Short mmCIF file of C-alpha atoms in Angstrom, two decimals:
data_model
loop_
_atom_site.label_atom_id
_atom_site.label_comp_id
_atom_site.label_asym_id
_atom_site.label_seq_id
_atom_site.Cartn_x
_atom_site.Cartn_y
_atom_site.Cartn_z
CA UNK A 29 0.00 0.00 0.00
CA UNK A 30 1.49 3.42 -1.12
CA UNK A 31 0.43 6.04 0.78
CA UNK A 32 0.86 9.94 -0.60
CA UNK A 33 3.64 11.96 1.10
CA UNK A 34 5.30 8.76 2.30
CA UNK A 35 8.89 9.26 3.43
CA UNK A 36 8.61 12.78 2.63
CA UNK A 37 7.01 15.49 4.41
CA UNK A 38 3.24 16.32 4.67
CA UNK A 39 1.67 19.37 5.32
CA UNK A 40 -1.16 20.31 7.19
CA UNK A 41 -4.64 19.89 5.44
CA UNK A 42 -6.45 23.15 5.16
CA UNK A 43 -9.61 24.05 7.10
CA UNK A 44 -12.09 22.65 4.09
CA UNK A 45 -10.58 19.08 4.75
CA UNK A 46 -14.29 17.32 4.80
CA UNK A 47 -14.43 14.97 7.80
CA UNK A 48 -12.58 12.20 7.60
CA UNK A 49 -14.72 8.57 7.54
CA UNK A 50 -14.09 4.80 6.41
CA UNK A 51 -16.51 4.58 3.98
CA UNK A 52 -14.03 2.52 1.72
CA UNK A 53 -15.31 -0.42 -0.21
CA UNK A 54 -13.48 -3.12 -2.64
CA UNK A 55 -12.90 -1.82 -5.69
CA UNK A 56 -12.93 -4.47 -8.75
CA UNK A 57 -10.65 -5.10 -11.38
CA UNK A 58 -11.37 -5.75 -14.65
CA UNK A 59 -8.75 -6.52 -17.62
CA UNK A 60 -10.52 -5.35 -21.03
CA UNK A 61 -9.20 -5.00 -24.33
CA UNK A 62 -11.31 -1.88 -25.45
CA UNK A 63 -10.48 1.96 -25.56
CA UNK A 64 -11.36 3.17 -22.46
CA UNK A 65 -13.43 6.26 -23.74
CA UNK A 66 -17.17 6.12 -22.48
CA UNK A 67 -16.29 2.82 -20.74
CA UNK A 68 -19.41 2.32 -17.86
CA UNK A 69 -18.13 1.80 -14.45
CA UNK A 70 -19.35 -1.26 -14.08
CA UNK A 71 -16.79 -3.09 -16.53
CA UNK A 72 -19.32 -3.62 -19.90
CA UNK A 73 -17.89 -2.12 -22.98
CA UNK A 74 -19.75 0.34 -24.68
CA UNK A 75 -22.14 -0.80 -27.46
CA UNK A 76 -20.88 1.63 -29.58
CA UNK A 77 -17.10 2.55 -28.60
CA UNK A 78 -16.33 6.32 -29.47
CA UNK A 79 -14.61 7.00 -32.74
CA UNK A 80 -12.61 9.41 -31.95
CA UNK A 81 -8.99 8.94 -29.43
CA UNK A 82 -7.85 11.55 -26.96
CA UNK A 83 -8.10 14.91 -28.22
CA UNK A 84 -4.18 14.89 -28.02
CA UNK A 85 -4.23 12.48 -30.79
CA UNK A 86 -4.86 14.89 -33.25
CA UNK A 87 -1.05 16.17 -33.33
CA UNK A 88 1.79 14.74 -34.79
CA UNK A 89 3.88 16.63 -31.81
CA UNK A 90 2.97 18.58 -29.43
CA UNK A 91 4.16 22.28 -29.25
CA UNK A 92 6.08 23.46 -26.00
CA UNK A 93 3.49 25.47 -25.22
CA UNK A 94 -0.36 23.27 -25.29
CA UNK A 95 -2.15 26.38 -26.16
CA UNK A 96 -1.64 26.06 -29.39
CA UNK A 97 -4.49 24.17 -31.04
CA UNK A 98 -3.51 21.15 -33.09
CA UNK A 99 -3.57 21.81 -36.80
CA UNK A 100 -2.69 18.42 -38.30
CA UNK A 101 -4.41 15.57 -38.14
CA UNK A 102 -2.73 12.64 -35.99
CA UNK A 103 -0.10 9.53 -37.11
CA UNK A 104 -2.12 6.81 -35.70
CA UNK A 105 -0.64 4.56 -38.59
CA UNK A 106 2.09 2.22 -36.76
CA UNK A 107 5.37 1.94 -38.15
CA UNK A 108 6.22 -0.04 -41.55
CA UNK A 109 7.77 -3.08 -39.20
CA UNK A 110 5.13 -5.64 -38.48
CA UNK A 111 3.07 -4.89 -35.31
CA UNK A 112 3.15 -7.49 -32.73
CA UNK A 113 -0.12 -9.69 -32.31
CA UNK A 114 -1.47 -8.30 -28.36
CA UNK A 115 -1.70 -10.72 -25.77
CA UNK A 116 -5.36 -11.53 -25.08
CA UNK A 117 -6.80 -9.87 -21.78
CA UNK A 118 -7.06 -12.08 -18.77
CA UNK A 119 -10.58 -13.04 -17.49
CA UNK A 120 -12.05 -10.42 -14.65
CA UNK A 121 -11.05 -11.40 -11.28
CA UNK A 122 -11.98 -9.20 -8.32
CA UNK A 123 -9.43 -7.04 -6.14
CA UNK A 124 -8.98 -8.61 -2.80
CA UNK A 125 -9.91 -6.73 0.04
CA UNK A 126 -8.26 -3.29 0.95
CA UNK A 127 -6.70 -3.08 4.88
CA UNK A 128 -8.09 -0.72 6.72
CA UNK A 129 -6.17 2.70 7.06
CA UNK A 130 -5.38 4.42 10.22
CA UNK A 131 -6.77 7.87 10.86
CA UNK A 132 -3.13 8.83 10.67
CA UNK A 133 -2.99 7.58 7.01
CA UNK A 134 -6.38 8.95 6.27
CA UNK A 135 -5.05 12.99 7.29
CA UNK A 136 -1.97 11.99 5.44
CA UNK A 137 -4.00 11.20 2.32
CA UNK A 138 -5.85 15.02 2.57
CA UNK A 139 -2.66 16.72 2.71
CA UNK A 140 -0.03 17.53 -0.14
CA UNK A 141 3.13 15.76 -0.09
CA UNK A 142 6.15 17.45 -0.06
CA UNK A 143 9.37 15.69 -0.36
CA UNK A 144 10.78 13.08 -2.47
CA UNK A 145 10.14 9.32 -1.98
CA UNK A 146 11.95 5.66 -2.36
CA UNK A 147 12.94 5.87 -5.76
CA UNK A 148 10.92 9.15 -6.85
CA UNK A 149 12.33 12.65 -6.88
CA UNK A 150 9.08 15.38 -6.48
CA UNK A 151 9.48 17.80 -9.60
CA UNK A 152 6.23 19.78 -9.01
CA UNK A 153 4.24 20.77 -6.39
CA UNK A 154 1.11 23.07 -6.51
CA UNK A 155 -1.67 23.94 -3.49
CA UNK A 156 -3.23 27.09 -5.60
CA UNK A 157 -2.31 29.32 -2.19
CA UNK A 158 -0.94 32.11 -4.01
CA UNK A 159 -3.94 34.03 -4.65
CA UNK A 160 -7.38 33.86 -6.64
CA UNK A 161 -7.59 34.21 -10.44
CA UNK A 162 -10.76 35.45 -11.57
CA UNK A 163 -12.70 33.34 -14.43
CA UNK A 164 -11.37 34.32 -17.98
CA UNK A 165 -7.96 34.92 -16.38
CA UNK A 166 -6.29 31.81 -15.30
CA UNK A 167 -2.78 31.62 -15.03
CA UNK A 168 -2.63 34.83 -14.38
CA UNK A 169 0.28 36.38 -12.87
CA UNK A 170 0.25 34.09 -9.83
CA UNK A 171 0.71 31.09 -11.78
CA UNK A 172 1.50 31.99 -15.08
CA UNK A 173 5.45 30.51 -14.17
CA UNK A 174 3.96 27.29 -13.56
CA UNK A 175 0.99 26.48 -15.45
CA UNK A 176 -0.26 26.45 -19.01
CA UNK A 177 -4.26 27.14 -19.55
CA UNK A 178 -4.33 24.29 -22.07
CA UNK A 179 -5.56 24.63 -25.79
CA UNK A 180 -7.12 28.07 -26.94
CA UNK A 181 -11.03 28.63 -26.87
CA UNK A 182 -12.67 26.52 -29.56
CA UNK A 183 -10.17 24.04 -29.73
CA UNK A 184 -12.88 20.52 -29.98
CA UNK A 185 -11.90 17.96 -27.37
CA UNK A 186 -12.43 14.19 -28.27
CA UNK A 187 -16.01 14.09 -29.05
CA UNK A 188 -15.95 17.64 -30.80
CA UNK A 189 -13.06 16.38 -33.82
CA UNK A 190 -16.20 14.48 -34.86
CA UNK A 191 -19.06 16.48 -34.09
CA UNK A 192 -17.61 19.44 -36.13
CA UNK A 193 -17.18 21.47 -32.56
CA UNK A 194 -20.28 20.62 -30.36
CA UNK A 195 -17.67 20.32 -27.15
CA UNK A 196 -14.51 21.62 -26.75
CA UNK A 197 -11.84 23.84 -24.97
CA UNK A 198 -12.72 27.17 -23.49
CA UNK A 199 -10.23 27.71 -20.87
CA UNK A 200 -11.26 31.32 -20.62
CA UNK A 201 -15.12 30.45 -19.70
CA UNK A 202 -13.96 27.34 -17.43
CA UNK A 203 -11.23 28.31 -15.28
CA UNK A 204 -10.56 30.10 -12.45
CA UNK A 205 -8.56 29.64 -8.71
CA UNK A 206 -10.69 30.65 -5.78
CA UNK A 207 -10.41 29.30 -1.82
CA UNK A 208 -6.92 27.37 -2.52
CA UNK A 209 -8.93 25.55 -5.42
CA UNK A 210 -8.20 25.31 -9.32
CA UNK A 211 -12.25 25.17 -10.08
CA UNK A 212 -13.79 24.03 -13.55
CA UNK A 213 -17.24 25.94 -14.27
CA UNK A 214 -18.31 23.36 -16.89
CA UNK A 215 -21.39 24.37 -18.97
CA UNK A 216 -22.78 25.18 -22.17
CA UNK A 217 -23.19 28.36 -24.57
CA UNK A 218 -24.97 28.00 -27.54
CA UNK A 219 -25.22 24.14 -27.80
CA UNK A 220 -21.53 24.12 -27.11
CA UNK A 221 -20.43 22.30 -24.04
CA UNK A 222 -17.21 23.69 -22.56
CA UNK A 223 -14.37 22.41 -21.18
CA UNK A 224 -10.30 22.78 -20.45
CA UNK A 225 -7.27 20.93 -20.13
CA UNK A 226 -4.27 22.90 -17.92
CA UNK A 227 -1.03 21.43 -17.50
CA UNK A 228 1.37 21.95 -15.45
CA UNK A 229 5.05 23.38 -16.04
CA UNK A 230 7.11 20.53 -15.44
CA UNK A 231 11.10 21.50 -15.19
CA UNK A 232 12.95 19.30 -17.24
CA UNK A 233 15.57 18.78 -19.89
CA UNK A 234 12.98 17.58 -22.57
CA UNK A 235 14.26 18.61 -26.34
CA UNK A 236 12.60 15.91 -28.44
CA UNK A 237 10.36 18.29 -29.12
CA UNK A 238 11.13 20.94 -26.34
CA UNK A 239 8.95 21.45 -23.65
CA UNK A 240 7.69 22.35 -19.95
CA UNK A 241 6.02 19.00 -19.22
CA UNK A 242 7.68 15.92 -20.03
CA UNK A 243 8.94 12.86 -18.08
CA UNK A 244 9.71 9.42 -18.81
CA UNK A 245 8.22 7.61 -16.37
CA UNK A 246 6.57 9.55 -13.41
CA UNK A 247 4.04 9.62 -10.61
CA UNK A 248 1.35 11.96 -10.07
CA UNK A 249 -0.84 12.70 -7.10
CA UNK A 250 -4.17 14.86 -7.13
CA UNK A 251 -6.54 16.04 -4.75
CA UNK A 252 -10.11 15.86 -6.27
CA UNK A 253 -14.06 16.47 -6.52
CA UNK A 254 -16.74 17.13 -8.73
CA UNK A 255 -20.74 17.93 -9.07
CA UNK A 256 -22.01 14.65 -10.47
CA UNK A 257 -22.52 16.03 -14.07
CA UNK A 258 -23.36 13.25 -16.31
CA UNK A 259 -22.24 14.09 -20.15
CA UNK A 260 -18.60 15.43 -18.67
CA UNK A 261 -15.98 13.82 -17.85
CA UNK A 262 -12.46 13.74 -16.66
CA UNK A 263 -9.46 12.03 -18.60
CA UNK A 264 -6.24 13.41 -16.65
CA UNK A 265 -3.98 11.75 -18.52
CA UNK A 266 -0.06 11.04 -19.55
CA UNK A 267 0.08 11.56 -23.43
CA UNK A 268 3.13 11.07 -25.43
CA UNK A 269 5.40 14.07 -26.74
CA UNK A 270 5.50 11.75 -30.03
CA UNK A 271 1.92 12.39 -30.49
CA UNK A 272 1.93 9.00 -31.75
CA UNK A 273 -1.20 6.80 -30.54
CA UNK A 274 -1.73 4.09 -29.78
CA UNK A 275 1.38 3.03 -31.09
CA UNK A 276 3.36 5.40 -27.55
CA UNK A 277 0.18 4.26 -25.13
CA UNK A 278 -1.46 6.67 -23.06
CA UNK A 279 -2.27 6.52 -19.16
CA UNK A 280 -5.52 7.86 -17.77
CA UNK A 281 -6.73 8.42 -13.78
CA UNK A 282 -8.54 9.81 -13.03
CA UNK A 283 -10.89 8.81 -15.41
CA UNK A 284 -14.82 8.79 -15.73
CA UNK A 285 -17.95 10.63 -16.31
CA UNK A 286 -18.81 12.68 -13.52
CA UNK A 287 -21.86 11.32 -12.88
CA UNK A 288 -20.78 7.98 -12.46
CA UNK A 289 -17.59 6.01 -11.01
CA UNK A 290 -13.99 6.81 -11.00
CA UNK A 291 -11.89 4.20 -13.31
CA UNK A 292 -7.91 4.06 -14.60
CA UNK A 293 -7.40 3.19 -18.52
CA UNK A 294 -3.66 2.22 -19.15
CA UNK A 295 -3.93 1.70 -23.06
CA UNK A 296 -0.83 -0.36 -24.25
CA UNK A 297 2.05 0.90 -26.54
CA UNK A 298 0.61 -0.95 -29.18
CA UNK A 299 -0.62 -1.09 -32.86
CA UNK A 300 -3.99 -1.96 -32.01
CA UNK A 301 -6.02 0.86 -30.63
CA UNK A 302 -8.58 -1.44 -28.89
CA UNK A 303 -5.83 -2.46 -26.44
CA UNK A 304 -6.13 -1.80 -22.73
CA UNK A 305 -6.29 -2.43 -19.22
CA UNK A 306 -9.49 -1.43 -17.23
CA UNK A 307 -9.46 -0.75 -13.13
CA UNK A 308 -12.71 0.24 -12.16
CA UNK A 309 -13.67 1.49 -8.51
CA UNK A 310 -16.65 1.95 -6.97
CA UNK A 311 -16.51 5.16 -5.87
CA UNK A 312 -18.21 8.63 -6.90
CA UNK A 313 -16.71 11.85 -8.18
CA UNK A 314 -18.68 13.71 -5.90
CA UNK A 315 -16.01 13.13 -2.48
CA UNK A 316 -12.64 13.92 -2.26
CA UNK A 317 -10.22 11.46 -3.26
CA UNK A 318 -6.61 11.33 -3.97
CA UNK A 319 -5.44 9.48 -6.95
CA UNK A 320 -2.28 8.52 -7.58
CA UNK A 321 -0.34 7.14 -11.13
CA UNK A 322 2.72 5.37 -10.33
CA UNK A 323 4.30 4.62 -14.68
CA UNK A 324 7.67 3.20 -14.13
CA UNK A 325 9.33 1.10 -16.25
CA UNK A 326 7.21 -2.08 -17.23
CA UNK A 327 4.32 -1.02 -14.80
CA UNK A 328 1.49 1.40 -14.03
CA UNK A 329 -0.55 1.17 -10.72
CA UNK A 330 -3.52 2.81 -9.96
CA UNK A 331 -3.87 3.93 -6.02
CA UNK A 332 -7.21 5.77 -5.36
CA UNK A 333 -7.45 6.76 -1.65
CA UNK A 334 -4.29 5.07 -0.66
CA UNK A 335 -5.25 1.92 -2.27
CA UNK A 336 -4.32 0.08 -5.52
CA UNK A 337 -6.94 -0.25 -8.06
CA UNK A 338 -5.18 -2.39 -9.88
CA UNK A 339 -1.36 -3.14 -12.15
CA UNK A 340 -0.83 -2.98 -15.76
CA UNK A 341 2.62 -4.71 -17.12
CA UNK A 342 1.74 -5.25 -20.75
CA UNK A 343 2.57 -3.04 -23.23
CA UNK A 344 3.47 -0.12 -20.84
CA UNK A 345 4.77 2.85 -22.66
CA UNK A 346 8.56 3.57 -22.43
CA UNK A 347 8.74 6.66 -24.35
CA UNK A 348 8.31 10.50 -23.07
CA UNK A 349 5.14 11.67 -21.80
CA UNK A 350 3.72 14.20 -20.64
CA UNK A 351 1.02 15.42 -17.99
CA UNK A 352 -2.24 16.92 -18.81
CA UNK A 353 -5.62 17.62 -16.93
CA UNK A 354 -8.14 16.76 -19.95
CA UNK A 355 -11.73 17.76 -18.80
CA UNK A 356 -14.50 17.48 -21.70
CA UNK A 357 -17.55 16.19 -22.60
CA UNK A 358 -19.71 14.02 -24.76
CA UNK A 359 -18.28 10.80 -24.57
CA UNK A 360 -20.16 8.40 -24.53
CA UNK A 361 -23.28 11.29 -25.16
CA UNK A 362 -23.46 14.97 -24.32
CA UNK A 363 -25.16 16.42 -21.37
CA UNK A 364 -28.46 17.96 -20.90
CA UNK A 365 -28.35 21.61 -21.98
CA UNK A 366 -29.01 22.85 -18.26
CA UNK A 367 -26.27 20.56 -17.18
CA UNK A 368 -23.66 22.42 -15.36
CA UNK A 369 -21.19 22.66 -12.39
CA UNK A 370 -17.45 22.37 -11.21
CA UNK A 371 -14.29 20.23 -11.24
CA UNK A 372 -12.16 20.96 -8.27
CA UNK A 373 -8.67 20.49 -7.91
CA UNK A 374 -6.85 21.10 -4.11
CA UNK A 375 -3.34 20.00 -4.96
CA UNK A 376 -1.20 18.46 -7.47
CA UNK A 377 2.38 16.72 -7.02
CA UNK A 378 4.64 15.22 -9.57
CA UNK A 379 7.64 13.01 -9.27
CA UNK A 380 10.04 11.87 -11.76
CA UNK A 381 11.87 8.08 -11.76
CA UNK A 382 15.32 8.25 -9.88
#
């Protein structure tokens, strides 16, 4: 059991910490080979899996700075050496049974860890205490150092490269910082529904292409909640600099529509696009959780609440990624028109392999 800010040093959870209860419940595992956009909770696959990959997969490579819009259309076409046949999925088997945390590792788990751990140094760390940013304004000059808004207004998301625009990107109408929170207002104007995907400013000594937010392997730590807004959805994902997918994998937790359960997707570094690993939880967007994506080399766990969801070892990406907080809508369908409300984020921390 991995437990955030583990061997290094935690600090004191703010004042809005909700009260702490065990209300934890096995979570089940389930091995799939299927994308893992629109995927229901409960482990069935779609009827009708979404056409379109991560928004990301419209680029050929990613600019330095994410708020430039893709303008060319993806390289989802492996290599000209034969692809390897994937392994077939193993048969669902259920998690066994979580151990109880202490109260001690439950105030740990609200707080943002500061320090490095066994085998991880912490590149990033971010609490959003350095002031409030308006909506329309966000990074503003508090956090403009460290943080990217994302793609520019009207860039589509997933679902909107093949609705011609119905959902996308509007950092400027979604995001803002209040109460030590980053806060997505997600909602609709004119039969658009609105979005944004920020990323943090990683340091680093990325030049293949250049950028502010690359690792090769990593673990990330958030500090989440949502409304329960069914039509949106969070993807916070690893993507590859390459742009290339699936053939450089992808890694997504959390993942899910916000009005249903939280899931993590590890889709294999593989020619087939289908491929992937599925590690569903039971539990609700609508509570704080921390989440927690351990990629090292040969292996990406899932912890959600101090708690593994679940292991991937097949097919794991081994090429730079990097780190972005993809909130969108439409997949599977798109909300009700009057659907809105907010994605909160209390803290974000980022190690890279040692």
């Amino acid at each position: 059991m991995r437990i955030p800010g583990e061997g290094g040093v935690t600090r004191r959870a703010r004042g809005r910490t909700p009260r702490l209860r065990r209300l934890f419940v096995p979570a089940v595992v389930v091995l799939l080979v299927g994308c893992s956009s629109g995927a229901k909770p409960d482990g069935a696959v779609p009827s009708t899996p979404p056409t379109a990959p991560r928004t990301e997969s419209t680029t050929t490579a990613t600019p330095s700075d994410p708020s430039t819009p893709p303008n060319a259309p993806a390289q989802t076409t492996p290599p000209n050496a034969p692809a390897q046949p994937a392994p077939a999925a193993s048969a669902p088997r259920p998690a066994p049974p979580p151990s109880a945390l202490s109260d001690l590792e439950l105030a740990a788990l609200q707080s943002m860890p500061v320090g490095d751990l066994p085998g991880w140094k912490q590149v990033f760390a971010e609490d959003f205490t350095q002031g409030d940013v308006p909506l329309g304004a966000f990074p503003g000059p508090a956090y403009q150092a460290r943080w990217s808004a994302g793609y520019k207004d009207g860039t589509p998301d997933t679902a909107g490269q093949a609705s011609g625009g119905k959902s996308g990107y509007y950092p400027t109408k979604v995001l803002s910082v209040a109460n030590g929170v980053l806060d997505w207002f997600v909602h609709s104007e004119n039969g658009v529904f609105m979005g944004a995907a920020p990323t943090p400013r990683i340091p680093n000594a990325s030049t293949s292409p250049p950028r502010a937010n690359s690792l090769l392997y990593g673990r990330v730590s958030v500090r989440f909640k949502a409304d329960s807004l069914a039509g949106y959805k969070t993807a916070w994902l690893f993507w590859p600099d390459s742009g290339v997918w699936p053939r450089d994998g992808e890694i997504d937790f959390p993942e899910g529509d916000l009005g249903d359960a939280i899931y993590g997707a590890a889709h294999w570094a593989n020619p087939d696009p289908t491929a992937s690993d599925l590690f569903m939880s039971t539990s609700k967007f609508t509570s704080w959780h921390v989440a927690t994506t351990e990629w090292s080399p040969g292996r990406v766990e899932f912890l959600l609440d101090g708690r593994t969801l679940g292991v991937s070892t097949t097919h794991v990406p081994a090429t730079p990624m990097h780190f972005i907080l993809q909130t969108e809508a439409c997949l599977p369908k798109c909300p009700a028109p009057q659907t809105q409300g907010h994605v909160q984020l209390d803290w974000i921390a980022v190690w890279s392999r040692l």
